[in-house]
Structures are given as structure tokens and as C-alpha cells.
mmCIF file of C-alpha atoms in Angstrom:
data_model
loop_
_atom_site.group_PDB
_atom_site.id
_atom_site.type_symbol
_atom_site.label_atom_id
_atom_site.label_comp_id
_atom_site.label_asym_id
_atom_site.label_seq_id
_atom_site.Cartn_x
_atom_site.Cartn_y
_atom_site.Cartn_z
ATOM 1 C CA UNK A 1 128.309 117.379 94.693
ATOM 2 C CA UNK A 2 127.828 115.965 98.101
ATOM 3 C CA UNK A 3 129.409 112.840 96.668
ATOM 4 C CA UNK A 4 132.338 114.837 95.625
ATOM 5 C CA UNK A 5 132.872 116.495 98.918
ATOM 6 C CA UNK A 6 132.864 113.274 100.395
ATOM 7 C CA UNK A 7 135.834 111.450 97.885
ATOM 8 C CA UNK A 8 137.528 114.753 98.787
ATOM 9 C CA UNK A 9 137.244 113.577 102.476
ATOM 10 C CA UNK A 10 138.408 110.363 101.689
ATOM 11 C CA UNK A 11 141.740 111.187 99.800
ATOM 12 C CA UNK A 12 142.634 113.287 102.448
ATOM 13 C CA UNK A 13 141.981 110.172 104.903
ATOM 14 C CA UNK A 14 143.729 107.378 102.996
ATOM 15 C CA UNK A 15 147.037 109.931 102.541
ATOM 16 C CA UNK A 16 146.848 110.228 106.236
ATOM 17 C CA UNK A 17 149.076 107.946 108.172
ATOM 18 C CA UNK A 18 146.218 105.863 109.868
ATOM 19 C CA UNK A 19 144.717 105.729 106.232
ATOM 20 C CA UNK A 20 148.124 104.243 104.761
ATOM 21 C CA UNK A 21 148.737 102.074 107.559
ATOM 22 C CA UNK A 22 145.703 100.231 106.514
ATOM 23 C CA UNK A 23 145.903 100.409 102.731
ATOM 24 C CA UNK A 24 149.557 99.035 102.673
ATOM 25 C CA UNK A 25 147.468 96.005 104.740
ATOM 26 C CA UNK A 26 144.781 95.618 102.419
ATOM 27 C CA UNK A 27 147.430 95.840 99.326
ATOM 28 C CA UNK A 28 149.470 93.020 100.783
ATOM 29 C CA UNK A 29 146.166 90.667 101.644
ATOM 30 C CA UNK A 30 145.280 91.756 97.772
ATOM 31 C CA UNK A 31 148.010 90.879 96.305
ATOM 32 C CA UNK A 32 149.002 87.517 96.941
ATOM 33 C CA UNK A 33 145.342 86.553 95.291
ATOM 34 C CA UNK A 34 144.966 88.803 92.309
ATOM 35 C CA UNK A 35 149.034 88.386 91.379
ATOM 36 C CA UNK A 36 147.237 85.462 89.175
ATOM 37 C CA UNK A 37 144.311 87.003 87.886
ATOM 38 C CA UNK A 38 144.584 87.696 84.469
ATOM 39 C CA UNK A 39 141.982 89.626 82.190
ATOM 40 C CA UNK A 40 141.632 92.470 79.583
ATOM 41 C CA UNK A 41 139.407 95.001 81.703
ATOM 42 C CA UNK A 42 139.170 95.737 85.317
ATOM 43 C CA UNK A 43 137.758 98.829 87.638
ATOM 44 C CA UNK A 44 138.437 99.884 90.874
ATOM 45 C CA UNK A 45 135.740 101.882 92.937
ATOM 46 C CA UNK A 46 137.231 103.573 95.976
ATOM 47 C CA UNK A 47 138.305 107.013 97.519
ATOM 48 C CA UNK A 48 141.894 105.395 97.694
ATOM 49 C CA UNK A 49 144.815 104.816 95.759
ATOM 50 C CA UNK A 50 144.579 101.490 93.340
ATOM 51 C CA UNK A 51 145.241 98.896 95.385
ATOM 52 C CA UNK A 52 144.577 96.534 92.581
ATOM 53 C CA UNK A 53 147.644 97.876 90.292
ATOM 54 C CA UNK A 54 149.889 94.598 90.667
ATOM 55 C CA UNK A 55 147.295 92.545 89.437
ATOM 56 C CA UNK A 56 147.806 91.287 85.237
ATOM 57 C CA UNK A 57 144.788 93.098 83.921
ATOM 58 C CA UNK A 58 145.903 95.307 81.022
ATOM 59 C CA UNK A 59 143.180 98.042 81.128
ATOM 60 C CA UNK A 60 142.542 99.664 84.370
ATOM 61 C CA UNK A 61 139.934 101.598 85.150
ATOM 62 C CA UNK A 62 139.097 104.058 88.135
ATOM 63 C CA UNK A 63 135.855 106.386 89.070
ATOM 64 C CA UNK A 64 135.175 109.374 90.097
ATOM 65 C CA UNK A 65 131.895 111.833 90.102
ATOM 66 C CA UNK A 66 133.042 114.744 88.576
ATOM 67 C CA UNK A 67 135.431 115.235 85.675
ATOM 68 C CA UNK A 68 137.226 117.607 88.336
ATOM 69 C CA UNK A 69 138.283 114.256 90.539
ATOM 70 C CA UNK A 70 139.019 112.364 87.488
ATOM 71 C CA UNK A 71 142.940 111.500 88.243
ATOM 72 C CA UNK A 72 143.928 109.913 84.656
ATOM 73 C CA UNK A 73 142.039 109.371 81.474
ATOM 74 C CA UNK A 74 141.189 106.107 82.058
ATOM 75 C CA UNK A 75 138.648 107.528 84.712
ATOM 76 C CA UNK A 76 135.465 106.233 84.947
ATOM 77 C CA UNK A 77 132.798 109.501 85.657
ATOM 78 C CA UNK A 78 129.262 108.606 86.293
ATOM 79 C CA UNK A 79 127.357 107.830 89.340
ATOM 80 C CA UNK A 80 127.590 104.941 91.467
ATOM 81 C CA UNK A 81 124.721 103.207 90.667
ATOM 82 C CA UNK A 82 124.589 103.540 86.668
ATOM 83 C CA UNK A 83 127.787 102.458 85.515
ATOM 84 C CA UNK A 84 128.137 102.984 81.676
ATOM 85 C CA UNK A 85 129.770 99.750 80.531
ATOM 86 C CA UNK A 86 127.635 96.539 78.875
ATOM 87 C CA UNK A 87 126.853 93.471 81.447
ATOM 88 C CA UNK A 88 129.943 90.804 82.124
ATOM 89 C CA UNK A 89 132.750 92.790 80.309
ATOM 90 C CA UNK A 90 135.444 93.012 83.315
ATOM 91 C CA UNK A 91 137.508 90.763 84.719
ATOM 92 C CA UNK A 92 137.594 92.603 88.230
ATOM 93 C CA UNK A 93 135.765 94.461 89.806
ATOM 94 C CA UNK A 94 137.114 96.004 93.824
ATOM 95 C CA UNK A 95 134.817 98.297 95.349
ATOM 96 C CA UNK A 96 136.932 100.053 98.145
ATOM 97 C CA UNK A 97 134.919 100.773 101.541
ATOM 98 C CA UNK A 98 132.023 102.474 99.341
ATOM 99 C CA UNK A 99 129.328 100.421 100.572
ATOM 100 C CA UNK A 100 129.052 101.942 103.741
ATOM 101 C CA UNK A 101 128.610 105.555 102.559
ATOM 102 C CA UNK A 102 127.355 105.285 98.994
ATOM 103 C CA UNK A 103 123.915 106.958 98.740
ATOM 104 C CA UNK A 104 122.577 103.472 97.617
ATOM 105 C CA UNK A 105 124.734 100.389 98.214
ATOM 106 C CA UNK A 106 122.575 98.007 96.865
ATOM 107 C CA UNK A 107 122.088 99.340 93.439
ATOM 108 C CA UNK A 108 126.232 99.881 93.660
ATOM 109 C CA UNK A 109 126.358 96.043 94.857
ATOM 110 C CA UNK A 110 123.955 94.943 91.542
ATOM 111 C CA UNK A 111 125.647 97.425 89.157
ATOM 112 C CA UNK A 112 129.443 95.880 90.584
ATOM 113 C CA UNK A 113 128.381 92.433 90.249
ATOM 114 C CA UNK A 114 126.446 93.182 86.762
ATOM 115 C CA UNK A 115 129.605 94.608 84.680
ATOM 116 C CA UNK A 116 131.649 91.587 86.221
ATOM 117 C CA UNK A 117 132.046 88.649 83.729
ATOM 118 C CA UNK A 118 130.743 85.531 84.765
ATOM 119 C CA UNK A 119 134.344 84.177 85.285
ATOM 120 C CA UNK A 120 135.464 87.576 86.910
ATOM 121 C CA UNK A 121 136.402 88.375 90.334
ATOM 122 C CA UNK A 122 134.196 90.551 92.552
ATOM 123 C CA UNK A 123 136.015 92.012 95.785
ATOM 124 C CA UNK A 124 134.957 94.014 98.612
ATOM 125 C CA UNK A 125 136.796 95.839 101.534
ATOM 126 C CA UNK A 126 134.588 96.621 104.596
ATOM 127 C CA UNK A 127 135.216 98.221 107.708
ATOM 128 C CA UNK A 128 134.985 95.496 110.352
ATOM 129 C CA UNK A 129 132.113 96.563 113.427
ATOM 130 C CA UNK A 130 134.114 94.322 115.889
ATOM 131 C CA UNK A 131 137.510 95.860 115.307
ATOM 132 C CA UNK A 132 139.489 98.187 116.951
ATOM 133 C CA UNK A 133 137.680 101.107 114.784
ATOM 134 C CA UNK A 134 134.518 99.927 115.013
ATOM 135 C CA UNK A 135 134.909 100.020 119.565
ATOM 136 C CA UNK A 136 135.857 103.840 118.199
ATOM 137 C CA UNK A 137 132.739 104.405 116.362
ATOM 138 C CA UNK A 138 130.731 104.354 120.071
ATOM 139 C CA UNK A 139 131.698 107.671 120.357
ATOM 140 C CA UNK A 140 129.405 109.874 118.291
ATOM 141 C CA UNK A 141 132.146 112.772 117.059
ATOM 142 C CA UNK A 142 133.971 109.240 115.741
ATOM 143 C CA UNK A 143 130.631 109.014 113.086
ATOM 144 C CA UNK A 144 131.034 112.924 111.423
ATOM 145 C CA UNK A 145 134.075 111.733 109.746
ATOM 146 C CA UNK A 146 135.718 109.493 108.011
ATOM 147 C CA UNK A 147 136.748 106.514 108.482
ATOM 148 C CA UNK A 148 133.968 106.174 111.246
ATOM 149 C CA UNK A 149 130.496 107.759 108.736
ATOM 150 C CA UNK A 150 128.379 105.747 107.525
ATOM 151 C CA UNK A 151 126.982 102.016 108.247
ATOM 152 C CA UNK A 152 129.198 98.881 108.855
ATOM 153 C CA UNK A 153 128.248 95.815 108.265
ATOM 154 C CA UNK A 154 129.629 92.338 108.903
ATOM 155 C CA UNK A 155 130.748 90.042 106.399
ATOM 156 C CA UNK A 156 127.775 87.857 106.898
ATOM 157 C CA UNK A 157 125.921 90.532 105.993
ATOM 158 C CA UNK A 158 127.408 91.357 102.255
ATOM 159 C CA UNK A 159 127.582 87.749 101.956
ATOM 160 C CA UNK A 160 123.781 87.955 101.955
ATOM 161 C CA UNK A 161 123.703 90.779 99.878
ATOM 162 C CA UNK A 162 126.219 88.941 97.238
ATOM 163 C CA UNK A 163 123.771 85.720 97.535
ATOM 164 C CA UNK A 164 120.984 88.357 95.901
ATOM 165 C CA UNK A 165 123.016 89.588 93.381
ATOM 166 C CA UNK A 166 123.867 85.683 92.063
ATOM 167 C CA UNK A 167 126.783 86.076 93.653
ATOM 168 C CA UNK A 168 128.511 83.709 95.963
ATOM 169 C CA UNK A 169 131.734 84.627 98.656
ATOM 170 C CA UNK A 170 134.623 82.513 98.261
ATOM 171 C CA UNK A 171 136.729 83.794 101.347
ATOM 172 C CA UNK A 172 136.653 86.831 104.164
ATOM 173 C CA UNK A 173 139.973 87.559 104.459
ATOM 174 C CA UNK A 174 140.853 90.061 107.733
ATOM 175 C CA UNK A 175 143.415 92.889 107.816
ATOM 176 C CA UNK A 176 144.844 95.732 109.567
ATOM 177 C CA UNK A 177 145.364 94.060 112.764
ATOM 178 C CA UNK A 178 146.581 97.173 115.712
ATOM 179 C CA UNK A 179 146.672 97.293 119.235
ATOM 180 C CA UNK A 180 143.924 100.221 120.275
ATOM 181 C CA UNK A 181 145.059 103.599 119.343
ATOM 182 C CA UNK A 182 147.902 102.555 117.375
ATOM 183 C CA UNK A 183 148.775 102.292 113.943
ATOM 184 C CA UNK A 184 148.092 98.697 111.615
ATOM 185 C CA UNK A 185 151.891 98.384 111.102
ATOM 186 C CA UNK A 186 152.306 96.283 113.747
ATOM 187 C CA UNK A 187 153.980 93.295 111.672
ATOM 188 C CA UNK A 188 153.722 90.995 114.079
ATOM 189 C CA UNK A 189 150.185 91.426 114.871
ATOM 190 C CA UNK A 190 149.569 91.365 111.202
ATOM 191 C CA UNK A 191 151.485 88.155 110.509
ATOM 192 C CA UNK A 192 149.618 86.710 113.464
ATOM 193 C CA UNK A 193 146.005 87.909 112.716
ATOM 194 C CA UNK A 194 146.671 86.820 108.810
ATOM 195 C CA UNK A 195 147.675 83.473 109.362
ATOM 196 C CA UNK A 196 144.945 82.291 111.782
ATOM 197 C CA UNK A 197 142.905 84.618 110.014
ATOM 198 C CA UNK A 198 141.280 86.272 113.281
ATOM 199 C CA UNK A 199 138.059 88.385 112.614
ATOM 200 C CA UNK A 200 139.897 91.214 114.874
ATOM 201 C CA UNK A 201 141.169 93.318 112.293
ATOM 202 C CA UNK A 202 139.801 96.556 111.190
ATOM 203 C CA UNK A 203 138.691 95.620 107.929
ATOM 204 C CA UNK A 204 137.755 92.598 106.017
ATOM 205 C CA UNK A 205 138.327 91.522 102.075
ATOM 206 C CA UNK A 206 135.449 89.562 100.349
ATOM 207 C CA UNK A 207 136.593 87.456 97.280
ATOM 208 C CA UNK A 208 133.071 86.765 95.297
ATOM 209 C CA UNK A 209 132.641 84.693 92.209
ATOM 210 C CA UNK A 210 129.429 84.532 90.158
ATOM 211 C CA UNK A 211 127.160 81.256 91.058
ATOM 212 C CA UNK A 212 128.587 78.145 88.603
ATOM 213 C CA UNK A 213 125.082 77.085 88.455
ATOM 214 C CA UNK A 214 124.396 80.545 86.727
ATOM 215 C CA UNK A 215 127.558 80.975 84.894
ATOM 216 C CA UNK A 216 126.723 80.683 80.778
ATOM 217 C CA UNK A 217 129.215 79.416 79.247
ATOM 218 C CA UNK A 218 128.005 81.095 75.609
ATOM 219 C CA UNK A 219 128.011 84.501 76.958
ATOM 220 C CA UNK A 220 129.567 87.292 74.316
ATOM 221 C CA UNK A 221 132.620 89.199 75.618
ATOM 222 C CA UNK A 222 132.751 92.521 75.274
ATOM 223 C CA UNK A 223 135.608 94.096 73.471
ATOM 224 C CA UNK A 224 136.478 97.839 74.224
ATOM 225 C CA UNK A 225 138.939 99.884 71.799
ATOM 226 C CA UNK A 226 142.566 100.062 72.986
ATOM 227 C CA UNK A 227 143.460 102.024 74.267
ATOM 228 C CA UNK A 228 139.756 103.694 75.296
ATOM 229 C CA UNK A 229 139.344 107.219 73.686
ATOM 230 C CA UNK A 230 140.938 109.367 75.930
ATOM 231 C CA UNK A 231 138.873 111.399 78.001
ATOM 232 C CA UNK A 232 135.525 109.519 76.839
ATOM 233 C CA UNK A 233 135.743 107.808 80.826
ATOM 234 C CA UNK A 234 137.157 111.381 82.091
ATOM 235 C CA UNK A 235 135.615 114.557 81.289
ATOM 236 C CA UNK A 236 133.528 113.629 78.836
ATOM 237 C CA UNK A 237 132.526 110.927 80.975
ATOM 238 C CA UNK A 238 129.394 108.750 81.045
ATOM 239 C CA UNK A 239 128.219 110.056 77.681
ATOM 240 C CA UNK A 240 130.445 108.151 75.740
ATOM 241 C CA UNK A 241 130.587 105.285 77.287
ATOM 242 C CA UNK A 242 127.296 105.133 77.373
ATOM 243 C CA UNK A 243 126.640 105.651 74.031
ATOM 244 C CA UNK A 244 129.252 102.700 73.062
ATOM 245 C CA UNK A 245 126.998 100.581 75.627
ATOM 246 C CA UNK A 246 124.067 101.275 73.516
ATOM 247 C CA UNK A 247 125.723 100.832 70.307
ATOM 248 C CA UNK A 248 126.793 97.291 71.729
#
């Protein structure tokens, strides 16, 4: 329940103007990548909107804690860190500024990177500690709510994490680029910070791939039923999909 108060926190932040000025600036450093991604399945973990909805993956699934949060029936209900699909079965995987207030990030890191196929994509969006939000977060009323809770860590640092998981980062890309105590819809700033790529934004996207030297190329694909059974990834939630896991 804590969980759910907390993605109640974080819809109300991303509707907010500050929270849409930097989603529109993630969704347009998304988009030019995943555009050419293709696959069957893919899941987006987040308190957000999908950001990942212009990409060519023909099942899309979100998450959410409780059936109550579920927002359609492709809805993914279960905890963070025991996702109920089989290993390697989708093609992306974007977990949305989760690892800095999930109860356990590193089981959510291994469970991401273990439902991602070994020629999937893995992304993550991070709050950046050197940007303009992260000089914010000195102020302690700045860490009580959202955006500013929970712990940020650098790109180096997930990079690390990724390297334990068999995973390996391909590029940082930075985002939301503002001048202090504006808004990130300053295009110019954003078409400057983009193109030299300056770590000054106030977030960061990591594009991971799974090791080549680990990748086997023998692996079974999962299949799911199309389109999944309704609510079995809503309110009926984990139990289903579980038991299909377990049946596989």
C-alpha cells in the first residue's frame, strides 16, 4: 500500500507542468532510438505515461501494484521485484525513474534485465545528481516529495549495476536541459545540451544490451496468447500470469 500511495504521488507529479516538461524530453530522446525497435512483447515500469508507445512492439505492457491503479487490461499487477513472466520473453523493457524509490532496486534491476530477451533492449531513466534538480535536492523539504525522494545515482553507477546483471550500457543519453527554476522546454537549451550531449540535464537515458559473450543463440522464445486474457495482467493480476509462467 505504501507503494501505491507513492505511484499516486507520482501521477500527480508527471501531469504537473514541471513533470511534462520533462517527459515530452525524455519521449523525444526515446524516440528517435526505439522508432526501429521491433518485437512482439514489451513493458514499461514507471509512475508516468508510456513514453515507449511510438516504438513497433505489438503488445504493450504496463504495471501497477494494485488492481485499483491498473489503467488498461494489459496491466501488469505484481510487485516490483517478482515479475510473473518466463526469463528472455520481451523485447523491451523501460523502467521509468523507479530505481531510486523502489523498496529494492536491485532485485527490480535483475528481475528487468531477466524477462528481457537476450537480443532485447533494456532502458533506464534516472534523475541526474549534478543537474539543476539534483542542486534542489540540498534542501531537505526538496527530499519529502517527489521528484526530489529517494536516492540518485549517476550513470556510472547503474552502469555498474547493469555490468552485475550481464548487462552492458550502450549509451547515456542526457535530457531535460533548463535554466534553474525554469521549466525543460527551453528548445534551445535542449537542442544544445542533446547534440553535444552535456551531462547537465536533469535526467539521463541508459540504452543496455545483454553481454554478446553471454547471448545464446538457441534460447526458446516465449510465445504469449494474443491478445493476453483480459484482466489476467489487471485485476486478476500476478496469479495468472504466474501460473502460465509455471505451465511454461
Amino acid at each position: 500500500m505504501s507503494l501505491a500511495r507513492l505511484v499516486r504521488e507520482g501521477r500527480r507529479f508527471w501531469a504537473s507542468p514541471p513533470g511534462q516538461a520533462v517527459w515530452q524530453a525524455q519521449r523525444a530522446c526515446l524516440g528517435p532510438l526505439c522508432e526501429r525497435w521491433f518485437g512482439a512483447h514489451g513493458l514499461e515500469l514507471g509512475l508516468a505515461p508510456s513514453l515507449a508507445d511510438m516504438c513497433p512492439v505489438r503488445h504493450a505492457l504496463c504495471w501497477a501494484p494494485t488492481p485499483e491503479l491498473a489503467s488498461h487490461e494489459s496491466t501488469l499487477v505484481c510487485p516490483l521485484d517478482a515479475l510473473p513472466l518466463p526469463d528472455g520473453c520481451l523485447s523491451l523493457v523501460v523502467v521509468h525513474h523507479l530505481l531510486e524509490i523502489a523498496p529494492d532496486p536491485h532485485h527490480l534491476l535483475q528481475e528487468a534485465a531477466r524477462v528481457t530477451a537476450d537480443d532485447g533492449h533494456l532502458i533506464l531513466f534516472g534523475w541526474h545528481p549534478f543537474g539543476p534538480s539534483g542542486w534542489r535536492r540540498c534542501r531537505p523539504a526538496r527530499r519529502r516529495q517527489l521528484p526530489g525522494r529517494g536516492r540518485w545515482r549517476t550513470p556510472g553507477r547503474l552502469a555498474d549495476w547493469l555490468a552485475f546483471v550481464d548487462f552492458e550500457a550502450q549509451r547515456v543519453d542526457y535530457c531535460g536541459f533548463r535554466l534553474p527554476g525554469g521549466l525543460a522546454r527551453n528548445a534551445r537549451l535542449e537542442t544544445l545540451g542533446r547534440r553535444h550531449n552535456l551531462p547537465l540535464g536533469d535526467s539521463y537515458m541508459i540504452h543496455a544490451r545483454r553481454r554478446s559473450q553471454l547471448v545464446q543463440p538457441g534460447r526458446g522464445r516465449v510465445v504469449f496468447p494474443t491478445p493476453l486474457a483480459g484482466s489476467a495482467l489487471g485485476n486478476v493480476s500476478g496469479r495468472s500470469a504466474t501460473d502460465e509462467g509455471d505451465r511454461g
